[in-house]
Coordinates of C-alpha atoms and ligand atoms in Angstrom, one line a residue:
X1 CA 51.8 26.2 -244.7
X2 CA 53.4 30.0 -245.3
X3 CA 55.6 31.9 -243.0
X4 CA 53.1 34.2 -242.4
X5 CA 50.2 32.1 -241.5
X6 CA 51.9 30.1 -238.3
X7 CA 50.6 26.7 -237.2
X8 CA 49.0 28.3 -234.1
X9 CA 47.5 31.0 -236.0
X10 CA 46.1 28.6 -238.2
X11 CA 44.8 26.1 -235.8
X12 CA 43.0 29.1 -233.9
X13 CA 41.6 30.4 -237.2
X14 CA 40.1 27.0 -238.6
X15 CA 39.4 25.5 -235.1
X16 CA 35.6 25.9 -235.6
X17 CA 35.9 24.3 -239.0
X18 CA 38.0 21.7 -237.7
X19 CA 35.5 20.9 -234.8
X20 CA 33.1 18.7 -236.6
X21 CA 35.9 16.7 -238.2
X22 CA 37.6 16.2 -235.0
X23 CA 34.3 14.9 -233.6
X24 CA 34.0 12.2 -236.1
X25 CA 37.2 10.9 -235.7
X26 CA 36.5 10.5 -231.8
X27 CA 34.0 8.0 -230.9
X28 CA 31.6 8.9 -228.0
X29 CA 33.6 12.3 -227.5
X30 CA 33.5 13.8 -224.1
X31 CA 32.5 17.2 -225.5
X32 CA 32.7 18.9 -228.9
X33 CA 36.0 20.6 -229.7
X34 CA 36.1 24.7 -229.0
X35 CA 38.5 26.7 -230.4
X36 CA 41.7 27.6 -228.2
X37 CA 41.9 31.0 -226.6
X38 CA 44.7 33.2 -227.5
X39 CA 48.0 32.1 -226.3
X40 CA 48.2 35.1 -224.1
X41 CA 45.4 33.7 -222.2
X42 CA 46.8 30.4 -221.7
X43 CA 46.6 29.1 -218.1
X44 CA 49.0 26.0 -218.7
X45 CA 51.6 25.1 -221.1
X46 CA 49.6 22.1 -223.0
X47 CA 51.8 18.9 -222.6
X48 CA 51.3 15.1 -223.1
X49 CA 53.4 12.4 -221.5
X50 CA 53.4 8.8 -221.9
X51 CA 55.2 5.5 -221.3
X52 CA 58.0 5.1 -224.0
X53 CA 55.9 3.0 -226.3
X54 CA 53.6 6.2 -226.6
X55 CA 55.4 8.4 -228.9
X56 CA 52.9 8.3 -231.7
X57 CA 50.3 8.8 -229.1
X58 CA 51.6 11.9 -227.4
X59 CA 51.9 13.0 -230.9
X60 CA 48.4 12.0 -231.8
X61 CA 46.9 13.4 -228.4
X62 CA 48.7 16.6 -228.6
X63 CA 47.6 17.5 -232.0
X64 CA 44.0 17.0 -231.1
X65 CA 44.6 19.1 -227.9
X66 CA 45.7 21.9 -230.3
X67 CA 42.5 21.3 -232.0
X68 CA 40.6 22.2 -229.0
X69 CA 39.8 18.4 -228.3
X70 CA 38.6 17.3 -224.8
X71 CA 41.8 16.3 -222.9
X72 CA 40.3 12.8 -222.3
X73 CA 39.3 12.3 -225.6
X74 CA 42.8 13.5 -226.5
X75 CA 44.9 11.0 -224.5
X76 CA 42.2 8.1 -225.4
X77 CA 43.0 8.6 -229.2
X78 CA 46.7 8.5 -228.3
X79 CA 46.8 5.2 -226.5
X80 CA 44.2 3.5 -228.9
X81 CA 47.0 3.5 -231.3
X82 CA 49.0 1.1 -229.2
X83 CA 45.9 -0.8 -228.4
X84 CA 45.5 -1.5 -232.1
X85 CA 48.9 -2.0 -233.0
X86 CA 49.3 -6.1 -233.0
X87 CA 53.3 -5.6 -232.5
X88 CA 52.7 -4.2 -229.5
X89 CA 52.3 -7.2 -227.2
X90 CA 51.8 -5.5 -224.1
X91 CA 48.2 -3.5 -224.8
X92 CA 45.1 -4.4 -226.6
X93 CA 45.3 -6.6 -229.8
X94 CA 48.2 -8.8 -229.8
X95 CA 48.8 -8.4 -225.9
X96 CA 50.3 -11.6 -224.2
X97 CA 47.7 -13.9 -222.9
X98 CA 47.0 -15.3 -219.6
X99 CA 47.7 -18.9 -218.3
X100 CA 45.0 -20.2 -220.5
X101 CA 46.0 -18.4 -223.9
X102 CA 43.2 -15.8 -223.3
X103 CA 43.9 -12.4 -223.5
X104 CA 42.5 -10.1 -220.8
X105 CA 42.6 -6.5 -220.9
X106 CA 42.7 -3.9 -218.0
X107 CA 42.3 -0.1 -218.6
X108 CA 41.2 3.0 -216.5
X109 CA 40.7 6.7 -217.0
X110 CA 39.9 10.0 -215.3
X111 CA 38.4 13.1 -216.6
X112 CA 39.7 16.1 -214.6
X113 CA 36.8 18.6 -215.5
X114 CA 34.1 16.8 -214.7
X115 CA 36.2 14.6 -212.0
X116 CA 34.8 11.3 -213.5
X117 CA 36.4 7.9 -213.7
X118 CA 35.9 4.6 -215.3
X119 CA 37.6 1.6 -215.4
X120 CA 37.3 -2.4 -217.0
X121 CA 39.3 -5.2 -215.8
X122 CA 39.7 -8.6 -217.6
X123 CA 38.0 -7.6 -220.5
X124 CA 38.0 -10.1 -223.2
X125 CA 37.8 -9.8 -227.3
X126 CA 37.5 -6.1 -227.1
X127 CA 40.4 -4.6 -229.1
X128 CA 40.3 -1.0 -227.4
X129 CA 39.5 -1.3 -223.6
X130 CA 40.6 2.4 -222.9
X131 CA 37.2 3.1 -225.1
X132 CA 35.4 1.1 -222.9
X133 CA 36.7 2.4 -219.7
X134 CA 35.6 5.8 -221.2
X135 CA 32.4 4.7 -222.1
X136 CA 32.0 3.5 -217.8
X137 CA 32.9 7.3 -217.1
X138 CA 30.8 8.7 -219.4
X139 CA 27.5 6.8 -219.3
X140 CA 27.2 5.0 -216.1
X141 CA 26.6 5.6 -212.4
X142 CA 29.5 3.1 -211.9
X143 CA 33.4 3.3 -212.3
X144 CA 34.8 -0.3 -212.5
X145 CA 33.0 -3.1 -214.8
X146 CA 34.9 -6.5 -215.0
X147 CA 34.9 -9.8 -217.0
X148 CA 31.4 -10.8 -218.9
X149 CA 29.8 -8.0 -217.7
X150 CA 32.3 -5.3 -219.0
X151 CA 32.1 -7.2 -222.4
X152 CA 28.4 -7.3 -222.6
X153 CA 28.6 -3.3 -221.8
X154 CA 30.9 -2.8 -224.5
X155 CA 28.9 -5.0 -227.1
X156 CA 26.1 -3.0 -226.3
X157 CA 27.6 0.1 -227.4
X158 CA 28.5 -1.6 -230.7
X159 CA 32.1 -3.0 -230.2
X160 CA 32.8 -5.9 -232.2
X161 CA 34.1 -9.1 -230.3
X162 CA 37.4 -10.2 -232.1
X163 CA 40.3 -12.7 -231.3
X164 CA 43.0 -10.8 -229.6
X165 CA 45.5 -13.5 -230.1
X166 CA 48.1 -12.6 -233.1
X167 CA 50.4 -15.3 -234.6
X168 CA 53.2 -13.9 -232.3
X169 CA 51.4 -13.8 -229.2
X170 CA 49.6 -17.5 -229.7
X171 CA 53.4 -18.4 -230.7
X172 CA 54.9 -17.0 -227.4
X173 CA 52.0 -18.6 -225.5
X174 CA 52.4 -22.0 -226.9
X175 CA 56.4 -21.7 -226.3
X176 CA 55.7 -20.5 -222.5
X177 CA 53.5 -23.5 -221.8
X178 CA 55.8 -26.1 -223.6
X179 CA 58.4 -25.0 -221.1
X180 CA 56.5 -24.9 -217.8
X181 CA 57.5 -28.6 -216.6
X182 CA 59.8 -31.0 -217.8
X183 CA 57.4 -33.7 -216.9
X184 CA 54.4 -32.2 -218.8
X185 CA 52.8 -33.5 -221.8
X186 CA 54.3 -30.7 -224.2
X187 CA 57.5 -31.3 -225.9
X188 CA 60.4 -29.1 -224.9
X189 CA 61.2 -26.2 -227.2
X190 CA 64.5 -26.3 -228.4
X191 CA 67.2 -24.1 -226.4
X192 CA 67.9 -21.7 -228.7
X193 CA 64.3 -20.8 -228.9
X194 CA 64.0 -19.4 -225.4
X195 CA 60.5 -18.3 -224.4
X196 CA 60.2 -14.2 -224.6
X197 CA 58.9 -13.3 -221.1
X198 CA 57.5 -9.7 -221.0
X199 CA 56.7 -9.6 -217.3
X200 CA 54.5 -6.5 -218.1
X201 CA 54.0 -3.8 -220.6
X202 CA 51.4 -1.2 -220.6
X203 CA 50.7 2.5 -221.8
X204 CA 50.0 5.5 -219.3
X205 CA 49.0 8.6 -221.1
X206 CA 48.6 12.1 -219.1
X207 CA 47.8 15.4 -220.6
X208 CA 47.2 19.1 -219.8
X209 CA 45.3 21.4 -222.1
X210 CA 46.0 25.2 -222.5
X211 CA 43.0 25.6 -220.3
X212 CA 44.6 23.6 -217.8
X213 CA 42.1 20.7 -218.0
X214 CA 43.8 17.6 -217.1
X215 CA 43.1 13.9 -218.2
X216 CA 45.0 10.4 -217.5
X217 CA 44.2 7.0 -219.2
X218 CA 46.1 3.5 -218.6
X219 CA 45.5 0.5 -220.5
X220 CA 47.3 -2.8 -220.7
X221 CA 47.3 -6.7 -221.5
X222 CA 48.8 -7.3 -218.1
X223 CA 51.2 -9.6 -216.9
X224 CA 52.0 -12.3 -219.5
X225 CA 50.8 -15.8 -218.7
X226 CA 48.9 -14.4 -215.4
X227 CA 46.4 -16.2 -213.6
X228 CA 42.9 -16.1 -215.2
X229 CA 41.1 -13.4 -213.4
X230 CA 44.0 -11.4 -212.2
X231 CA 43.5 -7.5 -212.4
X232 CA 46.6 -5.6 -212.3
X233 CA 47.1 -1.9 -211.7
X234 CA 46.2 -0.4 -214.9
X235 CA 42.6 -0.8 -214.1
X236 CA 42.5 0.6 -210.7
X237 CA 41.5 4.1 -209.9
X238 CA 44.6 5.5 -207.7
X239 CA 47.1 2.9 -208.8
X240 CA 47.6 2.8 -212.5
X241 CA 46.5 6.5 -212.9
X242 CA 45.1 9.3 -210.9
X243 CA 43.9 12.7 -211.9
X244 CA 42.9 15.9 -210.0
X245 CA 42.0 19.0 -212.2
X246 CA 43.3 21.2 -209.5
X247 CA 46.7 19.6 -208.8
X248 CA 47.6 17.2 -212.1
X249 CA 47.7 13.6 -213.1
X250 CA 50.0 10.5 -212.7
X251 CA 50.3 7.0 -213.9
X252 CA 52.5 3.8 -213.6
X253 CA 54.0 1.0 -216.1
X254 CA 55.8 -1.9 -214.6
X255 CA 54.8 -4.6 -211.7
X256 CA 51.3 -3.7 -211.0
X257 CA 51.1 -5.5 -207.8
X258 CA 53.9 -3.3 -206.3
X259 CA 52.1 -0.3 -207.4
X260 CA 48.8 -1.4 -206.0
X261 CA 50.3 -1.4 -202.5
X262 CA 51.1 2.2 -202.6
X263 CA 48.3 3.7 -204.4
X264 CA 51.2 5.0 -206.7
X265 CA 49.1 7.1 -209.0
X266 CA 47.3 8.9 -206.1
X267 CA 50.3 9.2 -204.0
X268 CA 52.2 10.8 -206.8
X269 CA 49.4 13.4 -207.3
X270 CA 49.1 13.9 -203.7
X271 CA 53.2 14.8 -203.5
X272 CA 52.3 17.2 -206.4
X273 CA 49.4 18.8 -204.5
X274 CA 52.2 19.6 -201.7
X275 CA 54.2 21.6 -204.3
X276 CA 56.8 18.8 -205.0
X277 CA 57.8 18.7 -208.6
X278 CA 56.7 15.8 -210.8
X279 CA 59.8 14.2 -211.2
X280 CA 60.5 14.3 -207.5
X281 CA 56.9 13.2 -206.8
X282 CA 57.5 10.1 -209.1
X283 CA 60.8 9.5 -207.2
X284 CA 59.4 9.8 -203.8
X285 CA 56.6 7.4 -204.6
X286 CA 59.3 4.9 -205.8
X287 CA 61.0 5.2 -202.6
X288 CA 57.6 4.2 -201.0
X289 CA 57.8 1.3 -203.3
X290 CA 60.9 -0.1 -202.1
X291 CA 59.9 0.2 -198.3
X292 CA 56.7 -1.3 -199.1
X293 CA 58.4 -4.7 -201.0
X294 CA 58.3 -7.9 -199.3
X295 CA 61.8 -9.6 -199.2
X296 CA 61.2 -12.6 -201.7
X297 CA 61.3 -9.6 -204.5
X298 CA 64.5 -8.0 -203.4
X299 CA 67.9 -8.7 -204.5
X300 CA 71.2 -8.9 -202.7
X301 CA 71.4 -5.2 -202.2
X302 CA 67.7 -4.8 -201.0
X303 CA 66.8 -3.4 -204.5
X304 CA 63.8 -4.8 -206.1
X305 CA 63.9 -7.4 -208.6
X306 CA 61.5 -5.7 -210.7
X307 CA 61.2 -2.4 -212.6
X308 CA 58.2 0.3 -211.9
X309 CA 58.0 3.7 -213.9
X310 CA 56.0 6.8 -213.0
X311 CA 55.1 9.7 -215.1
X312 CA 53.5 12.8 -213.6
X313 CA 52.0 16.1 -215.3
X314 CA 51.1 19.2 -213.1
X315 CA 48.4 21.7 -213.6
X316 CA 50.9 24.4 -215.0
X317 CA 51.9 21.9 -217.6
X318 CA 55.5 20.8 -215.9
X319 CA 56.0 17.0 -216.0
X320 CA 58.3 14.1 -215.4
X321 CA 59.2 10.7 -215.0
X322 CA 61.2 8.2 -212.7
X323 CA 61.6 4.3 -212.7
X324 CA 63.7 2.3 -210.3
X325 CA 66.1 1.4 -212.8
X326 CA 67.1 3.4 -215.7
X327 CA 64.2 3.7 -218.4
X328 CA 62.5 6.0 -220.9
X329 CA 59.2 7.9 -221.5
X330 CA 57.5 9.9 -224.4
X331 CA 56.4 13.4 -224.2
X332 CA 55.0 16.3 -226.1
X333 CA 56.2 19.1 -224.6
X334 CA 54.7 21.8 -226.8
X335 CA 57.8 21.8 -229.1
X336 CA 57.9 18.2 -230.3
X337 CA 57.1 14.7 -229.6
X338 CA 60.3 13.0 -228.1
X339 CA 61.9 9.8 -226.2
X340 CA 63.6 11.2 -222.9
X341 CA 65.5 9.1 -220.1
X342 CA 63.5 8.8 -216.8
X343 CA 65.0 9.7 -213.5
X344 CA 65.8 6.7 -211.4
X345 CA 66.6 5.5 -208.1
X346 CA 69.3 2.9 -208.8
X347 CA 71.8 1.7 -211.7
X348 CA 71.0 -1.7 -211.2
X349 CA 70.0 -4.5 -209.2
Ligands
LIG1 N1 51.3 -2.6 -214.7 C1 50.8 -3.7 -215.6 C2 50.3 -4.8 -214.9 O1 50.6 -5.0 -214.0 O2 49.1 -5.4 -215.5

């Protein structure tokens, strides 16, 4: 692109032309993309924030926003990169399975402009639960579908049933099962091959458009080796994510049970509603998590034995993230997609 034609001018002049190709790339779009207003009339600084595994996702979502895509369409396309990536064993295809070796996925999303929400829990054999959550949001009078019903719903929209275990995730599950109990019928795995326990992984993504519209999505394979039927925070509106188009959006990754108890996504957005900056709202929610933690989950100094991270954006496009212990997040702040350190409550347990 020449210096005479800046990226933004290029986007503006060709947004209408791009519209059809953007729609074609987005299944079940919330609305057709439209040209951006001139920058002088932008209501917000566009921004996309995500958990640290979302660096490619924030870039993708931001590019879509600048092509005039709907804010929910943009964040869903962002998180789908992780859902479809077999090497991310915390989300979608390749996610670590439950106790029985079955991958059960959770996801939820909210669309600020239309005040709608959708979610799926314990969804099996479908690679992209975030898309199914969007379909619940868009095409039903309900908010939350689970298990077999959620799968049938997805199949009715043309999703393919697929084996979500990869060679890696199956092997990790076999190792875990082999080490369950010295008296069981499985041979022990040699000591060097210690099982990899990834308690929780997830991707949350929240975005603000130049028009000040906001959406959020969280998707996960949940706690590895969980009891079949366990639903974590990611599927729960107000916990794994929450969005209010007048205020902002927030989401979480980490130990879902601890987040559910404080309605962390909602609590963080409510903090921002009172005028608290995004990072400080995340820190305040973490303090609530600590005070709500039962003693068996606290270490010697009264600090949680788990980690939890919150991510937040407000309607002006200000953003921040905070975790119990040092961590990172991904953001596209308008200039570039990058990884940043989270604010944190404690240096170590
Ligand atoms: N935060 C993901 C989960 O606990 O399932």
